[in-house]
MMTF fields as JSON, N, C-alpha, C and O atoms, coordinates in Angstrom:
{
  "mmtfVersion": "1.0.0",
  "mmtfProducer": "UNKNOWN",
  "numBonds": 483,
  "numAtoms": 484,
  "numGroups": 121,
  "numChains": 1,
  "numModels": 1,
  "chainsPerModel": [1],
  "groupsPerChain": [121],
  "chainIdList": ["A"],
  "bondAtomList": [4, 2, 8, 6, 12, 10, 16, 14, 20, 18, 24, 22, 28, 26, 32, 30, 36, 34, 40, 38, 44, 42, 48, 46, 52, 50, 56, 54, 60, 58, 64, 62, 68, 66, 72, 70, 76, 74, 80, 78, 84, 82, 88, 86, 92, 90, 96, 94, 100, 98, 104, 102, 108, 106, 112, 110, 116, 114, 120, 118, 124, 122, 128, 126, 132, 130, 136, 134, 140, 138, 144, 142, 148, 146, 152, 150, 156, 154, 160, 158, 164, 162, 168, 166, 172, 170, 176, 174, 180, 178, 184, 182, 188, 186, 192, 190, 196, 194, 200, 198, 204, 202, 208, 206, 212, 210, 216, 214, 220, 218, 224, 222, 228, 226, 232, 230, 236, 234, 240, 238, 244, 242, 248, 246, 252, 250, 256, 254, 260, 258, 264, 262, 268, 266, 272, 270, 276, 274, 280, 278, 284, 282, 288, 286, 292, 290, 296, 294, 300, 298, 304, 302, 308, 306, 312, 310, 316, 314, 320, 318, 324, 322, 328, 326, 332, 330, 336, 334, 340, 338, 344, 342, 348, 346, 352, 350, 356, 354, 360, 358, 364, 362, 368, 366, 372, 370, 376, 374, 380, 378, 384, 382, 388, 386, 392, 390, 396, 394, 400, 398, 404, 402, 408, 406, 412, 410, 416, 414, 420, 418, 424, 422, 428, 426, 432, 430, 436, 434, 440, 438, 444, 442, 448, 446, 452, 450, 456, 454, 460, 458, 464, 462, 468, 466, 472, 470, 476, 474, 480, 478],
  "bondOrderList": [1, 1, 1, 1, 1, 1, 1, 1, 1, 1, 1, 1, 1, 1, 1, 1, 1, 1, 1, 1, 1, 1, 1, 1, 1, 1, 1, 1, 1, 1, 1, 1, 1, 1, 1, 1, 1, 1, 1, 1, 1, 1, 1, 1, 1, 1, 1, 1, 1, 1, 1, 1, 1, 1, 1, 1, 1, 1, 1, 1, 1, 1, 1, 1, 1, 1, 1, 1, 1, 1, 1, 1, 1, 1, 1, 1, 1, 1, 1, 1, 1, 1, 1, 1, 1, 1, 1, 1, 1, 1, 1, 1, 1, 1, 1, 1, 1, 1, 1, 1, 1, 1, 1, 1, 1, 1, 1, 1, 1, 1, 1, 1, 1, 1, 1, 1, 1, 1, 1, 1],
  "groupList": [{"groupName": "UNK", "atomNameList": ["N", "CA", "C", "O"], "elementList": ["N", "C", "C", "O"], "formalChargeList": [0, 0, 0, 0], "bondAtomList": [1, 0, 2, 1, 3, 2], "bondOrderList": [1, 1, 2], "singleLetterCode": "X", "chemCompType": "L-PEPTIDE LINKING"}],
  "groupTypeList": [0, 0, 0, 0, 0, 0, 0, 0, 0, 0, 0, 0, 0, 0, 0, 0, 0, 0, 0, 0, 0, 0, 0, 0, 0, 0, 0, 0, 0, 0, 0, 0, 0, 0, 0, 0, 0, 0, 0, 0, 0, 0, 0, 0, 0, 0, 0, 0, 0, 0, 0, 0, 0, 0, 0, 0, 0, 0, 0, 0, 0, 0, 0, 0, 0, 0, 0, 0, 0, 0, 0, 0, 0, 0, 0, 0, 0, 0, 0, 0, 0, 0, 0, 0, 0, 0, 0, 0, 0, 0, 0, 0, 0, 0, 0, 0, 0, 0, 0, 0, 0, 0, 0, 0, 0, 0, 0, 0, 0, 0, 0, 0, 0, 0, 0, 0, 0, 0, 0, 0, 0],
  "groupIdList": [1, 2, 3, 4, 5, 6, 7, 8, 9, 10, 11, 12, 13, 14, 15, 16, 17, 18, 19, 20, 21, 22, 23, 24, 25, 26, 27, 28, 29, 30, 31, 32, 33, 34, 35, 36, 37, 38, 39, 40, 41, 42, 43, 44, 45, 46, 47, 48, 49, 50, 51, 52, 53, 54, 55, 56, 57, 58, 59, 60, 61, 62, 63, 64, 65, 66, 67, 68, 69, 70, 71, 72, 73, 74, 75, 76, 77, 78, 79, 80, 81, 82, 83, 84, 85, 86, 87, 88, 89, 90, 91, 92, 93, 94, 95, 96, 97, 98, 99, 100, 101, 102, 103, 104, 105, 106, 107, 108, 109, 110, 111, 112, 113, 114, 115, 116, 117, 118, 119, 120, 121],
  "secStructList": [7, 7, 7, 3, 3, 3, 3, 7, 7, 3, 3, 3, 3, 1, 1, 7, 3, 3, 3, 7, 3, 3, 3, 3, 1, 1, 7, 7, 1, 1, 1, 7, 3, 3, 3, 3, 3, 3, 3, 7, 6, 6, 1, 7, 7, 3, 3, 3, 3, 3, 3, 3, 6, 6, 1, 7, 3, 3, 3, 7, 4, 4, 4, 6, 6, 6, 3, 3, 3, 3, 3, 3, 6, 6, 6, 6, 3, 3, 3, 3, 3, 3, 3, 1, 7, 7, 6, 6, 1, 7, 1, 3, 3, 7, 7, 3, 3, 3, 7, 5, 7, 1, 1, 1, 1, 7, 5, 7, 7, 5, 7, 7, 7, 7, 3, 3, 3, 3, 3, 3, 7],
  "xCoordList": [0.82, 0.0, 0.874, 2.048, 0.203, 0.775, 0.979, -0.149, 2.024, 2.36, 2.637, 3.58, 1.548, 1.666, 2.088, 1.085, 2.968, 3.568, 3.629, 4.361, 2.935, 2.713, 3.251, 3.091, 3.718, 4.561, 4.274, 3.797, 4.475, 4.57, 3.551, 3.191, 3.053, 1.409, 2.108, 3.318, 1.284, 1.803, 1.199, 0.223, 1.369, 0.359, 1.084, 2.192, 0.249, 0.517, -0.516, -1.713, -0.005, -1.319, -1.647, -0.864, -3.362, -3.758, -3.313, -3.103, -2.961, -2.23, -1.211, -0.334, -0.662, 0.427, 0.819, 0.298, 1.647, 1.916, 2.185, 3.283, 1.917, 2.411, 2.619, 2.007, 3.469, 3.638, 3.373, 3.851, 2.362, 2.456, 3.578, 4.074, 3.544, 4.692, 3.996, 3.28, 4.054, 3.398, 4.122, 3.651, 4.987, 6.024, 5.402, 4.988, 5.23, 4.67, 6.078, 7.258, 5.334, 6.518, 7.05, 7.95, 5.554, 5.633, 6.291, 7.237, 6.157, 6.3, 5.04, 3.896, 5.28, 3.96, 3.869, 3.045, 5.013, 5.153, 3.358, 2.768, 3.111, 2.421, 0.843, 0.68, -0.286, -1.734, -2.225, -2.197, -2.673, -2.657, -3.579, -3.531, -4.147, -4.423, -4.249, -4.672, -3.276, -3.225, -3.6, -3.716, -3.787, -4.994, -4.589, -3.724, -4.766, -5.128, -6.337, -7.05, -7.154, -8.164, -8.075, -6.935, -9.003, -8.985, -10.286, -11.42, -9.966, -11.522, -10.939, -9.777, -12.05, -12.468, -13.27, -13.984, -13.078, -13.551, -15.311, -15.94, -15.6, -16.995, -17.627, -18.819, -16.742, -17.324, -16.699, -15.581, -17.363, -16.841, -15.622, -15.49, -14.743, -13.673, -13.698, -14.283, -13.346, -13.447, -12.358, -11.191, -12.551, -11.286, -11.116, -11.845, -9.613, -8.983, -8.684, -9.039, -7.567, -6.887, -6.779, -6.662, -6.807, -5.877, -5.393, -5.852, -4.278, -3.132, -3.708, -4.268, -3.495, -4.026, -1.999, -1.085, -1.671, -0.135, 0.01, 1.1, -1.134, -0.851, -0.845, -0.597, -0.993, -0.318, -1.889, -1.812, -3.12, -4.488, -4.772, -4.324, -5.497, -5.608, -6.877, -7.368, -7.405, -9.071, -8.699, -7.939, -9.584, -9.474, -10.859, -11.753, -11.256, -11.989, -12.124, -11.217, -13.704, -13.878, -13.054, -12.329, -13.035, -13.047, -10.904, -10.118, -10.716, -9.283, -8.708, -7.702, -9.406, -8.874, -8.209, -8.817, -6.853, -6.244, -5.076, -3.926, -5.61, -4.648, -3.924, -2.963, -4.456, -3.555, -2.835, -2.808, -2.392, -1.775, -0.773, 0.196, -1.433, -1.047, 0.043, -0.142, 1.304, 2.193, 2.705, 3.258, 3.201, 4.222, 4.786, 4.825, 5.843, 7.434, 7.29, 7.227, 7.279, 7.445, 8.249, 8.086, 9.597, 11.233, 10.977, 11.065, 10.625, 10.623, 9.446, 9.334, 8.419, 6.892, 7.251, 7.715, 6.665, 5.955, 4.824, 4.905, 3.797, 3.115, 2.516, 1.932, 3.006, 2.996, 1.883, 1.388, 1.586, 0.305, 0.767, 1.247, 0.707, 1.428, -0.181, -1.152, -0.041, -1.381, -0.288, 0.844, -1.193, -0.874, -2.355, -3.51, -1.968, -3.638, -4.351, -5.546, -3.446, -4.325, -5.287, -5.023, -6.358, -7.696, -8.242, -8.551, -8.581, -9.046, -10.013, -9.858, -10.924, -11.697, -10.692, -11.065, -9.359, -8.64, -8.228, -7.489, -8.433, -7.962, -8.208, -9.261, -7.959, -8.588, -6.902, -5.787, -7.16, -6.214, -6.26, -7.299, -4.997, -5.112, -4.733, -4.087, -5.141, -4.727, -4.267, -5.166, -3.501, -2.602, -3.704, -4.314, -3.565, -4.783, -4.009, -3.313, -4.133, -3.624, -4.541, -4.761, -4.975, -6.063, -5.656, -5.368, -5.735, -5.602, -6.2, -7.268, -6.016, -7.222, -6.188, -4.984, -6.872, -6.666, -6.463, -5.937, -6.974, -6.814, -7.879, -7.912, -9.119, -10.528, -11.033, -10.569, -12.153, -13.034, -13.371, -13.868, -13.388, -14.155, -13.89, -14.71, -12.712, -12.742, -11.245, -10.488, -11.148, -10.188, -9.201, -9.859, -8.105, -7.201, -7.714, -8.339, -7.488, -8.088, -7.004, -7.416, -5.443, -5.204, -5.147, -5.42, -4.649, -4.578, -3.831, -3.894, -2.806, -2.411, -2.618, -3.611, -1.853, -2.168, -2.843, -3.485, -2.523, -2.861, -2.021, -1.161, -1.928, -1.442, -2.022, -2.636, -2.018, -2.875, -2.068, -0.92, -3.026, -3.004, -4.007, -5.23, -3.049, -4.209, -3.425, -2.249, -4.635, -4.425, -4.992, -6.117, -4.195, -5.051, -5.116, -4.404, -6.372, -6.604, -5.698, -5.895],
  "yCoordList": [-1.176, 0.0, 1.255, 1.247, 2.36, 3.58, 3.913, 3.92, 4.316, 5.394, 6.792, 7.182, 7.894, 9.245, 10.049, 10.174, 10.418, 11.404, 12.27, 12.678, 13.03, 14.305, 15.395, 15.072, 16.338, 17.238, 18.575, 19.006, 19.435, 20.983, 21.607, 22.744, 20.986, 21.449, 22.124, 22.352, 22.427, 23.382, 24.446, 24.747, 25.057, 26.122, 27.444, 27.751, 28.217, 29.612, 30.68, 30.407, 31.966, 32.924, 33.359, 33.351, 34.179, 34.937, 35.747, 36.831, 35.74, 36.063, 35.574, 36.435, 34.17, 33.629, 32.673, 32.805, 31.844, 31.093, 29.748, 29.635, 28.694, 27.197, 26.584, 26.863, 25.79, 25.058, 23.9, 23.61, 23.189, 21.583, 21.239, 21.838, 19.905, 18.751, 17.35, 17.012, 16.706, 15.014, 14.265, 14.073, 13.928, 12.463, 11.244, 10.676, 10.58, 9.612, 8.557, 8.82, 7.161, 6.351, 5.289, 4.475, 6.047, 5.778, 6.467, 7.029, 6.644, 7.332, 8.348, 7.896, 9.54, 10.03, 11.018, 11.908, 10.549, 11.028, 10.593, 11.331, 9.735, 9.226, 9.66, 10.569, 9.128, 9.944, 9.659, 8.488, 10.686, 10.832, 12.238, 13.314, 11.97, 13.507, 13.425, 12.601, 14.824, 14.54, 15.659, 16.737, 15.701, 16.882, 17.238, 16.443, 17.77, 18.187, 18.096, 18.52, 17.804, 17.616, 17.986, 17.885, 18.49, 19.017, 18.771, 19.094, 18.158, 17.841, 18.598, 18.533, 19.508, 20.228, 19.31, 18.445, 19.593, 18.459, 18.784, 19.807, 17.677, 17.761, 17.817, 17.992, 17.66, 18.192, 17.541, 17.042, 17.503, 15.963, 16.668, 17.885, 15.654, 15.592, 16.631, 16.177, 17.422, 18.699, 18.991, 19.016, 19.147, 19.32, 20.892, 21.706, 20.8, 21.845, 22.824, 23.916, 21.46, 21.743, 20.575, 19.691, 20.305, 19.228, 20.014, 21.022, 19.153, 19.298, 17.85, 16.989, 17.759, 16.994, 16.393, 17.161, 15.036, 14.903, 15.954, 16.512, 16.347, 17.626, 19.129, 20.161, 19.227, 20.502, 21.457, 22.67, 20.839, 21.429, 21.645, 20.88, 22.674, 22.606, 23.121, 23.981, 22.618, 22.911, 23.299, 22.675, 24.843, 25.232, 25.255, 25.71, 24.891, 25.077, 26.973, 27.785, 27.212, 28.716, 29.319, 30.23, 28.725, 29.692, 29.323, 29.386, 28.995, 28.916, 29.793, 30.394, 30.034, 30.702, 32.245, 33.141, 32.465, 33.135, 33.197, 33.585, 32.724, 32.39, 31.265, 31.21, 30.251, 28.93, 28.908, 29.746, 27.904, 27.211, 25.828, 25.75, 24.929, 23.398, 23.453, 24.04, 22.687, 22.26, 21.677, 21.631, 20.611, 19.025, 19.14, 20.063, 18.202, 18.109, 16.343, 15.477, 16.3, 14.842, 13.957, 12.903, 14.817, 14.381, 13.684, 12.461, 14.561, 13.999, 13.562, 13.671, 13.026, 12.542, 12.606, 11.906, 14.324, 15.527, 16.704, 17.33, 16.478, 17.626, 18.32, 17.864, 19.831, 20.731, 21.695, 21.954, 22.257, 23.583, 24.359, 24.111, 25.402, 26.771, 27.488, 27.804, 27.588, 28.581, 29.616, 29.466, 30.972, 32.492, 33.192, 32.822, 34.178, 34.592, 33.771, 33.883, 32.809, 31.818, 32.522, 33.543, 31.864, 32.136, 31.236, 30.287, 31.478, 30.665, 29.172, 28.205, 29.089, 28.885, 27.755, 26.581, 28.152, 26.825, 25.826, 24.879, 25.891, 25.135, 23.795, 23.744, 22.561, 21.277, 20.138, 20.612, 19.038, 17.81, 18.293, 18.604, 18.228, 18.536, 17.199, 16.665, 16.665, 14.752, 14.737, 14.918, 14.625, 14.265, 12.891, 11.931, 13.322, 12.254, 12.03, 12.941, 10.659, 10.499, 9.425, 8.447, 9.812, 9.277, 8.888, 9.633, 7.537, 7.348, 6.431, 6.214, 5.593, 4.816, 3.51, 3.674, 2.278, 0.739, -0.17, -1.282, 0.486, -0.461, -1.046, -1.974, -0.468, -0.978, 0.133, 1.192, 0.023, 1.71, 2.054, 1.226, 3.622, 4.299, 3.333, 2.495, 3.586, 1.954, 3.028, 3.47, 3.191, 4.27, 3.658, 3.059, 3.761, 3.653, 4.821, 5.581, 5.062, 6.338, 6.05, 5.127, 6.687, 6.785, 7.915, 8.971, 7.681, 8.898, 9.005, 7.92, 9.984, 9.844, 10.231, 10.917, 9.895, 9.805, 11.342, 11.494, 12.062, 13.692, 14.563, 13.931, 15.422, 16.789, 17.811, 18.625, 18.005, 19.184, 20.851, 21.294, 21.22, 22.93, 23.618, 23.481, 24.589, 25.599, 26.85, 27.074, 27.684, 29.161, 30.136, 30.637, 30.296, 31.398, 32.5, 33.136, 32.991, 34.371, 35.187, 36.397],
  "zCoordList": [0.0, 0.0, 0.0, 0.372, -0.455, -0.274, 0.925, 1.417, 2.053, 2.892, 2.752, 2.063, 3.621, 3.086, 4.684, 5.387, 5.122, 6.212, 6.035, 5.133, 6.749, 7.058, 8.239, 9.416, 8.001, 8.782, 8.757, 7.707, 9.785, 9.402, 10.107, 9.804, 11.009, 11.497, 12.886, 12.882, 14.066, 14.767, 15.231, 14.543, 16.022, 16.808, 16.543, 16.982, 15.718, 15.321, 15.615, 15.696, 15.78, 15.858, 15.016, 14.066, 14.792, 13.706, 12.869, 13.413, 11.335, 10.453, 10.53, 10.468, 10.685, 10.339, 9.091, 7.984, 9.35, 8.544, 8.305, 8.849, 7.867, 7.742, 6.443, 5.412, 6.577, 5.095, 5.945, 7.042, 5.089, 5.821, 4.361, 3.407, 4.959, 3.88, 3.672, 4.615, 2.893, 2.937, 1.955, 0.833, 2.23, 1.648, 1.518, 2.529, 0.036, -0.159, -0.196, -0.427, 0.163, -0.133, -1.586, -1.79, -2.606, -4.005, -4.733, -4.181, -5.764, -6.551, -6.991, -7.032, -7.27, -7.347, -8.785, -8.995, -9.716, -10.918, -11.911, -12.7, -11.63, -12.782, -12.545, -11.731, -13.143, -13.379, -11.81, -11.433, -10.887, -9.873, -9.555, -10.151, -8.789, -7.65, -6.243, -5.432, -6.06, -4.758, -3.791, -4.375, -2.689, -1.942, -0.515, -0.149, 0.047, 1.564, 2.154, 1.244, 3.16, 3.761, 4.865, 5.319, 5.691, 6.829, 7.732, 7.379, 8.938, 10.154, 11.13, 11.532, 11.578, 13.076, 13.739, 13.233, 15.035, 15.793, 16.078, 16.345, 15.914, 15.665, 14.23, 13.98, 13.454, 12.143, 10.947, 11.072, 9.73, 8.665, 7.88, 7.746, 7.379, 6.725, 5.339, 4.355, 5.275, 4.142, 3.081, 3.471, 2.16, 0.843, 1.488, 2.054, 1.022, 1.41, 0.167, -0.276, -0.204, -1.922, -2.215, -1.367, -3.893, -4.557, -5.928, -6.464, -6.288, -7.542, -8.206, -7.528, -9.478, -10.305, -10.87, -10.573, -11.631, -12.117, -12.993, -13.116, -13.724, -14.826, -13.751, -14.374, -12.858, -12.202, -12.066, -11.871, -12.177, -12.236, -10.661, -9.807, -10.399, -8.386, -8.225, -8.957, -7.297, -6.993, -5.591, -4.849, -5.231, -3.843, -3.082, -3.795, -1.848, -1.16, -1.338, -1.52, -1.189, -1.418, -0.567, -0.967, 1.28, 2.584, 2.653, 3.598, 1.292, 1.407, 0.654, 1.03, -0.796, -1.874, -1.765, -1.179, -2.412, -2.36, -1.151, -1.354, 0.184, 1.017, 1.293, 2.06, 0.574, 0.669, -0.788, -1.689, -0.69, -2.324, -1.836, -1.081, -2.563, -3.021, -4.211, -5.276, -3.826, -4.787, -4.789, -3.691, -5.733, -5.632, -6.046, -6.86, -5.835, -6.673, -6.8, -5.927, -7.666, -8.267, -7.804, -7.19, -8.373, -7.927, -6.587, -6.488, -5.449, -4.327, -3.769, -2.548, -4.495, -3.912, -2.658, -1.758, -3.019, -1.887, -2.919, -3.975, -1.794, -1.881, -0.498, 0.485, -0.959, 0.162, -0.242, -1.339, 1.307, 1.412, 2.105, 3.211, 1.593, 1.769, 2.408, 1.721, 3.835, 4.467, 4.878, 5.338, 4.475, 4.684, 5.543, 5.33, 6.446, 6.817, 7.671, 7.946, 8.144, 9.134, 10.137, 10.772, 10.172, 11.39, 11.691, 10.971, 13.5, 14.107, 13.746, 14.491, 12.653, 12.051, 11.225, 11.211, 10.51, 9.834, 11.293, 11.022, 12.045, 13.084, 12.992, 13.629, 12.615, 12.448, 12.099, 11.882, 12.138, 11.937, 9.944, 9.362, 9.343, 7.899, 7.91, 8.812, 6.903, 6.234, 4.809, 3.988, 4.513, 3.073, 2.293, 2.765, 1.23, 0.476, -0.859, -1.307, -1.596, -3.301, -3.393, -2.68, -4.352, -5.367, -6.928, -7.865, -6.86, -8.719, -9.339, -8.768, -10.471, -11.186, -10.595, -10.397, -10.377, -9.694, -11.106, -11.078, -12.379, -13.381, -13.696, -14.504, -12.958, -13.674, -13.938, -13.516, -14.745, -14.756, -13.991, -13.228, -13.527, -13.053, -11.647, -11.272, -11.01, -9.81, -9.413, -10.278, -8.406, -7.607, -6.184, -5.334, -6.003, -4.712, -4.258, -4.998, -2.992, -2.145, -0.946, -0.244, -0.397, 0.523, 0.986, 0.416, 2.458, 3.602, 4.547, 5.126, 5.335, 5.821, 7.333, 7.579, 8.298, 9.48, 10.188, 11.227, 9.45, 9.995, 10.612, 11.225, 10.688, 11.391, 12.143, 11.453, 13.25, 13.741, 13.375, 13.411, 13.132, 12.923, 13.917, 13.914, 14.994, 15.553, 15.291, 15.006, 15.514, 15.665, 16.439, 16.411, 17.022, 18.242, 17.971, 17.193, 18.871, 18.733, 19.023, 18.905]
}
């Protein structure tokens, strides 16, 4: 199976900054998407960002403009760059890669163990 580690999380105050990190133990050159996710406690598992192998990125609305998702192949890693942090991003972020299994429309789905992010007032 895929292994995905995750790093970089950490307790910062309002208007700060984090890069998370997530090291896969594949290779992550080939047709792939890979994402960030984020749970507050009490509350369901939420897309953050994802990067597509062609370099395509989908942002959650309450992220856009202050985050940004990016991978490096070379080193299957993909990182999230949060700027502007508020109380409100506070939640476990989870590293996610998604790709096709070799049947149709039929998907691998891993995840990794998580990271906490807070931010205080």
């Amino acid at each position: 199976q895929v292994q995905l580690v995750e790093s970089g999380g950490g307790l910062v105050q309002a208007g700060g900054s984090l890069r998370l990190s997530c090291a896969a133990s594949v290779s992550i050159s080939g047709l792939n998407t890979m994402g960030w996710y984020r749970q507050a406690p009490g509350k369901q598992r939420d897309l953050v960002a994802t990067i597509t192998s062609g370099g395509v990125t989908d942002y959650a609305d309450s992220v856009k403009g202050r985050f940004a998702i990016f991978r490096d192949n070379g080193k299957n890693t993909v990182s999230l760059q949060m700027n502007s942090l508020q109380p409100e991003d506070t939640a476990i972020y989870y590293c996610n890669v998604k790709f096709p299994s070799g049947t149709f429309n039929t998907f691998f789905n891993y995840w990794g163990q998580g990271t906490q992010v807070t931010v205080s007032s």
